[in-house]
XYZ file of C-alpha atoms in Angstrom:
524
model
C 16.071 33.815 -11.539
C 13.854 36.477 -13.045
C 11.045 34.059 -12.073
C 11.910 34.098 -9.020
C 12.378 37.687 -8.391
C 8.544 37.850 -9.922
C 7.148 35.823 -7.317
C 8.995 37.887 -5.173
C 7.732 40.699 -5.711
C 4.480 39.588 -6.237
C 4.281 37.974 -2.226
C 5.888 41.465 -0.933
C 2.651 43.285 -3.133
C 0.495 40.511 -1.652
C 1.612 41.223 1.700
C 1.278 45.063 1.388
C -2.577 44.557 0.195
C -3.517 42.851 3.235
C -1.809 45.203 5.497
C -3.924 48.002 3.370
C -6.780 45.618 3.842
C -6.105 45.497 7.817
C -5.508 49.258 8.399
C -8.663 50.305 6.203
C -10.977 47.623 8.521
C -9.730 48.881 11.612
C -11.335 52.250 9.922
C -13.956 51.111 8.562
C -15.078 48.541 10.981
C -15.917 45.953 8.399
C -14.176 42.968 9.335
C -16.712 40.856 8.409
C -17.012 41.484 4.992
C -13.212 41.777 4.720
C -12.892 38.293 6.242
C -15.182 36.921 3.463
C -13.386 38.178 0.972
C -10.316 36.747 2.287
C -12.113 33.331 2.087
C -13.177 34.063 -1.198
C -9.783 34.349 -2.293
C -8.416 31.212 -0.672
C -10.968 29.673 -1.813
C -10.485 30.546 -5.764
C -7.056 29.620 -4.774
C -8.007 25.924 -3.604
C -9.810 25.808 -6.770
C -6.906 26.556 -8.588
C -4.581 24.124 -6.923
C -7.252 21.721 -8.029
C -6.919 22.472 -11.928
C -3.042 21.843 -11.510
C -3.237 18.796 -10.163
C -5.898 17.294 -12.463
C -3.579 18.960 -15.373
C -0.628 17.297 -13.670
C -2.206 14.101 -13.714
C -2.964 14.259 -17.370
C 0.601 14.992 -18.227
C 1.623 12.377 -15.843
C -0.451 9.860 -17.346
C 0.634 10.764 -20.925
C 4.094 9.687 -20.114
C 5.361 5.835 -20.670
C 6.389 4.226 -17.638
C 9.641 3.057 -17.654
C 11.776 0.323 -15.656
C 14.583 1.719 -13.010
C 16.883 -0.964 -11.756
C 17.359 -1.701 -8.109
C 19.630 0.547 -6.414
C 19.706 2.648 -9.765
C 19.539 5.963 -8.868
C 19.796 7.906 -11.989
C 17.324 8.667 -15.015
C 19.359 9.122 -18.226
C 16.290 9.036 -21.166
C 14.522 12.283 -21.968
C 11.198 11.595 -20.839
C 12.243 11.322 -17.628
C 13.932 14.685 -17.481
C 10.682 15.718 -19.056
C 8.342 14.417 -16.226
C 10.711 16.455 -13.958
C 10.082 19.861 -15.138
C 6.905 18.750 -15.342
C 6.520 18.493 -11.269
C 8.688 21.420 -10.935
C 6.406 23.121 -13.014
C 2.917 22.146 -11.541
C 3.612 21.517 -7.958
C 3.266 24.891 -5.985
C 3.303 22.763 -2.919
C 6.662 22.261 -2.681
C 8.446 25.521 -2.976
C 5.985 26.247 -0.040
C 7.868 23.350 2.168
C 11.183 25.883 2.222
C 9.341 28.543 4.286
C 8.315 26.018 7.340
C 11.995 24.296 6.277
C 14.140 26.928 5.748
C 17.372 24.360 5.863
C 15.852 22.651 1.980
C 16.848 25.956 0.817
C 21.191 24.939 0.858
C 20.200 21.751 -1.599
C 18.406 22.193 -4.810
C 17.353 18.212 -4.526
C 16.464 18.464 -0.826
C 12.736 17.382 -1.822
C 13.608 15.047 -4.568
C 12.852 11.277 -4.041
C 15.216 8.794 -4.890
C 13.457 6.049 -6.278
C 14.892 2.506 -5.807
C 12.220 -0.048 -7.089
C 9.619 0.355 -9.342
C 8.052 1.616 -12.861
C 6.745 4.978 -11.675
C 3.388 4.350 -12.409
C 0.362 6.654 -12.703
C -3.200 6.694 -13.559
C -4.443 4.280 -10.764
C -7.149 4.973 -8.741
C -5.766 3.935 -5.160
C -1.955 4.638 -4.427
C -1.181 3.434 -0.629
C 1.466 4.976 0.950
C 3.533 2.776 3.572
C 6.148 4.529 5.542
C 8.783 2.440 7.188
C 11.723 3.246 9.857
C 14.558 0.894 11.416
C 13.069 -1.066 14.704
C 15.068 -2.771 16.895
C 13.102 -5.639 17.435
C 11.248 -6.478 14.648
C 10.569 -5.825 10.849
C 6.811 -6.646 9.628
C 7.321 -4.511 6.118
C 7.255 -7.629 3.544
C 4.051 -8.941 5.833
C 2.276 -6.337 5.740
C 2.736 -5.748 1.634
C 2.103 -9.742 1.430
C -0.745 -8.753 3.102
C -2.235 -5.848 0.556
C -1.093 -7.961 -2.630
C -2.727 -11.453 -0.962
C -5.938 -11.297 -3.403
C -5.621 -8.544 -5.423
C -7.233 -9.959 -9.195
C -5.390 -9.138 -12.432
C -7.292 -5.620 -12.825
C -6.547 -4.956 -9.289
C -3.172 -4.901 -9.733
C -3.271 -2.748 -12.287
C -5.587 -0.202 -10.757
C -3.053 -0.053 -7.859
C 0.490 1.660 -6.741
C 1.735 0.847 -3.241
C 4.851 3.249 -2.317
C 7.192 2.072 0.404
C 8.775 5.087 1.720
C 12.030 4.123 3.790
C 12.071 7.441 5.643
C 15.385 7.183 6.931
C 19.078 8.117 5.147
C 21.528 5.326 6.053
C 22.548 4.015 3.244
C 22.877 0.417 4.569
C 19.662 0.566 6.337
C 17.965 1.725 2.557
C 19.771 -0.472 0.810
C 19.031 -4.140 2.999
C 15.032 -2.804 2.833
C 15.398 -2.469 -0.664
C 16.963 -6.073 -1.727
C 14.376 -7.566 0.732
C 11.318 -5.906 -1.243
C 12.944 -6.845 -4.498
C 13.891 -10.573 -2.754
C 10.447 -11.537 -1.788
C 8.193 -9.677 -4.244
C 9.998 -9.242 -7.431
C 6.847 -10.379 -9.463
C 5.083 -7.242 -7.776
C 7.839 -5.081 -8.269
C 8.618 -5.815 -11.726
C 4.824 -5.275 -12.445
C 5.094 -1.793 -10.996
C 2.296 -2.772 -8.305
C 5.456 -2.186 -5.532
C 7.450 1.038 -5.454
C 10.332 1.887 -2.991
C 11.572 5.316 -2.645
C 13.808 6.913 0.383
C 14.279 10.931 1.098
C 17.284 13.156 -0.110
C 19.713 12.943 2.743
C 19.413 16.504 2.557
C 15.469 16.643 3.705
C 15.530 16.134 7.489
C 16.078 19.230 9.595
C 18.263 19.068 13.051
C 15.892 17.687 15.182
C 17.770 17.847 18.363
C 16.759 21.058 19.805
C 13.167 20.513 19.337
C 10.976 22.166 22.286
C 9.065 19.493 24.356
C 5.325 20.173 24.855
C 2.442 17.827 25.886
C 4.170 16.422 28.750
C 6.347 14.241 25.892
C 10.172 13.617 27.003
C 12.149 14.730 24.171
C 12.203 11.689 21.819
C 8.592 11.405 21.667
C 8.581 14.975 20.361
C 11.240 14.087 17.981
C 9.856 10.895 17.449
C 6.491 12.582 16.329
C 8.002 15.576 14.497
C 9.843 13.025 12.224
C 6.607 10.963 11.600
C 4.956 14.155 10.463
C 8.164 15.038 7.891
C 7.670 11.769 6.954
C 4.170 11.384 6.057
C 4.624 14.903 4.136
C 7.437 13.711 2.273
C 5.373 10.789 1.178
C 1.957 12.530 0.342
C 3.741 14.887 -2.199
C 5.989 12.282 -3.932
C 1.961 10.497 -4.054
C -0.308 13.203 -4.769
C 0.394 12.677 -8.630
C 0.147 9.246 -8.994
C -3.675 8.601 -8.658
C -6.997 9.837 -7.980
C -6.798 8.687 -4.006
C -4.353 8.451 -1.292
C -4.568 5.719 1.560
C -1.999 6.245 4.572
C -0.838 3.005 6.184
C 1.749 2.132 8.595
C 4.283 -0.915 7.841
C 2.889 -3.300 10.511
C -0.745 -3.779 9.415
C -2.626 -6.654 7.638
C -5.459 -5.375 5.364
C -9.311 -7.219 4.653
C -9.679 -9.823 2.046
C -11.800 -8.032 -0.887
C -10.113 -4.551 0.696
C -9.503 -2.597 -2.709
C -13.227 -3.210 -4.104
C -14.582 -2.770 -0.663
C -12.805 0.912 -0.644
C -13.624 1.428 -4.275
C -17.379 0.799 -3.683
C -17.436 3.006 -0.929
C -16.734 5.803 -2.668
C -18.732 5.258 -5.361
C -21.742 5.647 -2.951
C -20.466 8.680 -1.574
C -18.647 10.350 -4.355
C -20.986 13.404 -4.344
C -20.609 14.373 -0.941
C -18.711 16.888 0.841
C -15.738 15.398 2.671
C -12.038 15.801 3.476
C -10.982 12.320 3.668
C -12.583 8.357 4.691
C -11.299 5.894 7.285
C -11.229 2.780 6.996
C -9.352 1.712 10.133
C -10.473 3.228 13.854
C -6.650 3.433 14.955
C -4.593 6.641 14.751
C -3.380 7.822 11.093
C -4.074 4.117 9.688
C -6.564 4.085 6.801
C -7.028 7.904 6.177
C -7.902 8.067 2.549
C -7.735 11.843 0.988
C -8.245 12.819 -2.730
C -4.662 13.208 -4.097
C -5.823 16.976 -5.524
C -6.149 17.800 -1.409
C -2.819 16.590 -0.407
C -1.228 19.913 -1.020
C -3.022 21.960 0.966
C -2.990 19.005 3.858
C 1.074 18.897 3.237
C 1.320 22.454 3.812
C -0.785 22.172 6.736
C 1.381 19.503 8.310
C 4.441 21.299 7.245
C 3.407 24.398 8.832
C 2.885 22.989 12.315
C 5.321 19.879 12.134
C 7.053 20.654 15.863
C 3.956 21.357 17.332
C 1.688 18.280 17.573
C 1.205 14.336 16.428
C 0.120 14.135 12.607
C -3.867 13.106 14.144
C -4.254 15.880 15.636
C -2.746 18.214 12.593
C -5.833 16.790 10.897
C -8.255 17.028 13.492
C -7.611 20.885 13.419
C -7.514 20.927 9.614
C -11.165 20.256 10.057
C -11.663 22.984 13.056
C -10.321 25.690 10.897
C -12.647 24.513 7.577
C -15.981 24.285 9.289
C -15.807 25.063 13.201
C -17.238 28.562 14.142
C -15.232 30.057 17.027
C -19.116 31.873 18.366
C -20.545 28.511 18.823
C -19.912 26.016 21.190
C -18.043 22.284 20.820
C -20.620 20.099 20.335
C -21.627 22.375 17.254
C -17.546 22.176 16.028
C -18.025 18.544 16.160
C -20.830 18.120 14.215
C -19.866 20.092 11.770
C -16.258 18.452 11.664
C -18.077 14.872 11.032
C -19.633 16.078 7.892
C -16.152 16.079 6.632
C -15.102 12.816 7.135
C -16.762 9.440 6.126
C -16.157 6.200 8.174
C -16.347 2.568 6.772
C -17.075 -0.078 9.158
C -16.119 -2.664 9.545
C -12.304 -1.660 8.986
C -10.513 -2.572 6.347
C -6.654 -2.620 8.410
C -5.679 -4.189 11.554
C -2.836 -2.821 13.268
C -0.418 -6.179 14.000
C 3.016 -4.610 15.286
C 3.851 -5.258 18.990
C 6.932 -3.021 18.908
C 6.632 0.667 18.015
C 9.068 2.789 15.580
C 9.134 4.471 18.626
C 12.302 2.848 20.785
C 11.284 0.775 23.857
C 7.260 1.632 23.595
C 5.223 -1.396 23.484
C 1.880 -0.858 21.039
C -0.402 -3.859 21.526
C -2.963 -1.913 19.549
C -6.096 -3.640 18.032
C -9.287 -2.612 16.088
C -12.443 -3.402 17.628
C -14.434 -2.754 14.201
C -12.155 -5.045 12.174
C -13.502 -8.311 13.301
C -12.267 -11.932 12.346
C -9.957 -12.593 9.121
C -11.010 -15.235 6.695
C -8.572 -17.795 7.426
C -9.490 -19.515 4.515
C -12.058 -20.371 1.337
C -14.005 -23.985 1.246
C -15.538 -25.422 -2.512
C -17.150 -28.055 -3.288
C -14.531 -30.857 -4.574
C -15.119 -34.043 -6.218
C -15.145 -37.481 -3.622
C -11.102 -38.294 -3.301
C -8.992 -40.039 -0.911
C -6.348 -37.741 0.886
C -2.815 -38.501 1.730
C 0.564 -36.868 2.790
C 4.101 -37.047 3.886
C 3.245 -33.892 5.574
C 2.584 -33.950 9.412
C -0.135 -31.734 10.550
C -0.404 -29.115 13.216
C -3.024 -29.846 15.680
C -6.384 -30.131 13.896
C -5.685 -28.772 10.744
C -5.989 -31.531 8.529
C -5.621 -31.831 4.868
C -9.081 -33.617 4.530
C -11.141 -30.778 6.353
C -9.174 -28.457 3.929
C -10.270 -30.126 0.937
C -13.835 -30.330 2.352
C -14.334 -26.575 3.125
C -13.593 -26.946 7.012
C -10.297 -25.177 7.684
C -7.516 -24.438 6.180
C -4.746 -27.768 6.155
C -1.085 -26.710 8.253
C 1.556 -28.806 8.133
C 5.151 -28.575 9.493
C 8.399 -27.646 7.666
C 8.599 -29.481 3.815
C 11.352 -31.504 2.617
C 12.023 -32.289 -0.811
C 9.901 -35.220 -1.769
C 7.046 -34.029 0.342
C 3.454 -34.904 -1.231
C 0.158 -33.916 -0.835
C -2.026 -36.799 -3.192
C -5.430 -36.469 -4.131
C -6.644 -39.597 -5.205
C -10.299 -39.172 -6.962
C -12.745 -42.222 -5.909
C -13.765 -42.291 -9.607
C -11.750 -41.221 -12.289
C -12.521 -37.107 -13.200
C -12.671 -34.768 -16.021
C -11.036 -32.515 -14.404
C -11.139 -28.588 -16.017
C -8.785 -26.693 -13.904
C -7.287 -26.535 -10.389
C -6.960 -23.405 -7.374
C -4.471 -23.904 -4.956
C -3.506 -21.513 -2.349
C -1.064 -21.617 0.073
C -0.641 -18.908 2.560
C -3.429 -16.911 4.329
C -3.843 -13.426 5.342
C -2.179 -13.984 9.101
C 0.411 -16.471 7.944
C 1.087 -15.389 4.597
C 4.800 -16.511 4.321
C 3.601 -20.631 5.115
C 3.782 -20.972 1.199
C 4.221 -23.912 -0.956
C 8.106 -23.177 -2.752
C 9.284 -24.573 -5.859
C 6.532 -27.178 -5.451
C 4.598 -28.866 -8.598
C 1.211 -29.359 -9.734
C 0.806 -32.873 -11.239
C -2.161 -35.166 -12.828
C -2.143 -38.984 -12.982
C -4.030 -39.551 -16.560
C -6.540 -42.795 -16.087
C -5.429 -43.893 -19.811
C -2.131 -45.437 -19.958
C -1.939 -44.854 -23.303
C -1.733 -40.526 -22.461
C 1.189 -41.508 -20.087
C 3.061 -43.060 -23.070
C 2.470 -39.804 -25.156
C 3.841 -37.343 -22.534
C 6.522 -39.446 -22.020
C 7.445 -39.404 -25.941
C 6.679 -35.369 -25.759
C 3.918 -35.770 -28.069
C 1.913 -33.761 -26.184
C 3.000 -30.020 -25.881
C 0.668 -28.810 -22.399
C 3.171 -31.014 -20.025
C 5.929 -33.111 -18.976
C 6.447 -36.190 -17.745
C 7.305 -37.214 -13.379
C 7.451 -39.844 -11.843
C 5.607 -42.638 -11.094
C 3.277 -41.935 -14.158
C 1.887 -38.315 -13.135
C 2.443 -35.065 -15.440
C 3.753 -32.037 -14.576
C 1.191 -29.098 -15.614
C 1.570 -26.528 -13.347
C 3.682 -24.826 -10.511
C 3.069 -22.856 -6.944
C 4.356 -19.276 -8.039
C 3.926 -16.377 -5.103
C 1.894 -19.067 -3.225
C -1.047 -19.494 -5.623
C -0.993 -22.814 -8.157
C -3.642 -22.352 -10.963
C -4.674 -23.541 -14.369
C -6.793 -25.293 -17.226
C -6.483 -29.532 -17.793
C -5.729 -29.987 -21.159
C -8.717 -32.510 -22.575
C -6.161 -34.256 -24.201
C -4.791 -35.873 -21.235
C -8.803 -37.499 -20.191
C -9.826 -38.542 -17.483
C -7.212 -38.005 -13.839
C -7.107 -40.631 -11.323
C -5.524 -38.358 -8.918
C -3.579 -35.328 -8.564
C -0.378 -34.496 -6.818
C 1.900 -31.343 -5.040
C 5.248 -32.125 -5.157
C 7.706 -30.555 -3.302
C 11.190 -30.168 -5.310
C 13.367 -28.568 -2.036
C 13.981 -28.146 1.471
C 11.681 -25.213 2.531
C 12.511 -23.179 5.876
C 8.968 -22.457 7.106
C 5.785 -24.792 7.706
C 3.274 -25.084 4.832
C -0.679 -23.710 5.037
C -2.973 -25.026 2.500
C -6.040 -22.328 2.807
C -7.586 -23.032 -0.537
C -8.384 -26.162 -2.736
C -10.433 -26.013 -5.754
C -10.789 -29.013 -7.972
C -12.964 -27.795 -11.117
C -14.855 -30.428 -12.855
């Protein structure tokens, strides 16, 4: 309380020097020089946001992440109750959100997350923020995070933090997104690549009275007004996770190679002024901001969150930084472009035909994206190809294993096969298999096998006795060595099992979607 009485006082004093400062320009007539010191002080003030949120990130970082169950709302251990008063402590952000949102004020956890999946994690460099709402018509949440994990490499993944933000407060709503993150990527979020969080119930403001401008009926402005609580809410539960922010949108698919492309990028222009990059041409989609900015942004959107779309918020972020009101608007623009940096082509395609927005139809697309690699050809070793599998149209399995296309087949039973039979017998080193691509991403292989038919009967008989530890025995003579997990089959041949006649997926269940094939790699 006496804390809070301090910085009381100390905003009323603040407030009386600039009125001082006012009445002794309009005597002096130096308002010039009295505007430049004003921007010297906001400046020193930027600055000092700055050191708090590199300190916060070191304290942050310090701390051992830690497991939360699903649907586990509640930290008991001490170190979380220490990384609290930690951002209470070093976040001067978000006692600012209670002046533009007076109603926080009645709840003391009105700007506390409630975190649902994930480890916490800190210390990446890239945390991607994807906010999603209830449509009507059509969910593409888990596609579009298939999407971002599809080829992510070991380091990748743990270089990365992707926070699904369910910005609404039904409880039944939160709780079916939830068990369908944890459902279909529990590897990701058990690895603390995947994070879901939702807002207090207390956050949202009455937006029912909200004043329409623009020429937008009332639930567009309501509409937008949300999307800009939203994406505020989101930024400060980010800005201490990582050195960068990207905002997304839960109905996008991203580039193959996306994360290194990004992180090359700004290694070339690291020393450069700038505000933020995109790397997607459509609307708020790819925006990527140093997380020590996202304060001052927040407060920005906060400030002006009834009065205009979130795009435009940040379009006159960049007026008031650089544009001189003396000189004309061609001048403002130039000067606004030196602030931002644009990556072509883009790294994010917008997909979603339905908009959050009820009944408006979005068939957006980026021009600068281009064409999706549909999938990856290598150079395999002569085989004959065979299946139980029925194709779809001309994607064959033999043009997939020759580098051609990608192989699609329809829906797989149990006891579905795909059998490579070598035309000589191979020393084979290791296998790829991926099934999948990044437009069909959920046409996976399930609960399906990787098995080798050793050339020497003599290796059969040893698997079959379990004298050899690196697999088990099938049927018809082939050994089990490997399985499809999160669409992707890979692994080493043991030498000890020689030469292979021929390999073999096997499918061990009914699946409930077709099968793509978009990547076969035989090592030898």
């Amino acid at each position: 309380m006496r804390s809070w009485h301090g910085k009381l006082f100390f905003f009323a004093g603040f407030v009386c020097v600039l009125m001082l400062t006012s009445w002794h320009t309009s005597k002096s007539d130096n308002l010039p020089s009295q505007l430049h010191l004003v921007y010297e002080r906001l400046l020193r003030a930027e600055q000092r946001g700055e050191v708090l949120s590199h300190e916060l990130l070191k304290v942050l970082g310090q701390l051992q992440n830690r497991s939360i169950s699903p649907l586990n709302l509640t930290i008991s251990n001490s170190s979380a109750l220490l990384e609290e008063r930690v951002l209470r402590r070093l976040l001067p952000s978000q006692p600012n959100a209670h002046i533009y949102l007076p109603h926080l004020k009645e709840h003391e956890d009105s700007l506390k997350p409630i975190v649902h999946l994930g480890k916490r994690r800190t210390g990446v460099s890239l945390v991607l923020g994807v906010p999603t709402v209830h449509r009507q018509k059509q969910s593409y949440l888990v596609n579009t995070l298939q999407s971002l994990l599809y080829d992510l490499s070991t380091a990748e993944r743990k270089d990365i933090v992707i926070v699904v933000f369910v910005a609404e407060t039904n409880a039944t709503f939160v709780k079916a997104v939830v068990q369908s993150v944890q459902t279909n990527l529990p590897d990701a979020v058990s690895s603390g690549v995947v994070e879901v969080i939702s807002p207090s119930p207390h956050y949202y403001p009455d937006l029912s009275n909200l004043k329409e401008t623009f020429g937008d009926p009332k639930e567009r402005v309501r509409w937008r007004t949300k999307q800009n609580l939203d994406y505020s809410f989101l930024m400060l539960y980010a800005q201490s996770k990582g050195t960068y922010y990207v905002q997304l949108e839960d109905d996008i698919v991203a580039k193959q190679g996306f994360f290194e492309s990004m992180k090359t990028y700004i290694e070339q222009v690291l020393s450069e002024e700038w505000l933020f990059m995109e790397f997607s041409q459509l609307g708020f989609i790819g925006k990527l901001f140093r997380t020590s900015d996202l304060p001052m942004i927040v407060e920005f959107f906060l400030m002006f969150h009834k009065d205009k779309p979130i795009d435009w918020l940040l379009d006159h972020i960049l007026w008031v930084k650089v544009c001189n009101p003396e000189k004309d608007l061609k001048h403002c623009n130039n000067e606004k472009a030196q602030l931002k940096r644009t990556y072509k082509p883009s790294l994010f395609q917008h997909v979603g035909l339905h908009s959050s927005l009820t009944g408006k139809i979005q068939n957006l697309k980026d021009k600068d994206f281009g064409n999706q690699v549909l999938f990856k050809g290598h150079y395999n070793p002569p085989a004959e190809l065979s299946s139980s599998l029925e194709k779809y149209q001309s994607h064959t399995l033999e043009r997939a294993y020759n580098g051609e296309d990608f192989f699609w087949g329809l829906t797989p039973k149990r006891g579905d096969y795909i059998l490579i039979t070598f035309t000589t017998p191979q020393a084979v080193k290791g296998y790829f298999f991926r099934s999948g691509n990044i437009e069909t991403n959920g046409d996976r292989f399930y609960n399906t096998t990787v098995e080798v038919l050793p050339n020497n009967n003599s290796v059969k008989e040893k698997v079959t006795r379990g004298e050899l530890a690196c697999c088990k025995p099938s049927s018809d003579g082939f050994v089990q060595i490997g399985s499809f997990k999160n669409g992707v089959a890979e692994g080493e041949v043991d030498g000890a099992l020689g030469e292979i006649a021929a390999m073999r997926l096997l499918v061990h269940s009914d699946s409930d979607v077709w099968v793509l094939l978009s990547e076969i790699f035989i090592k030898v």
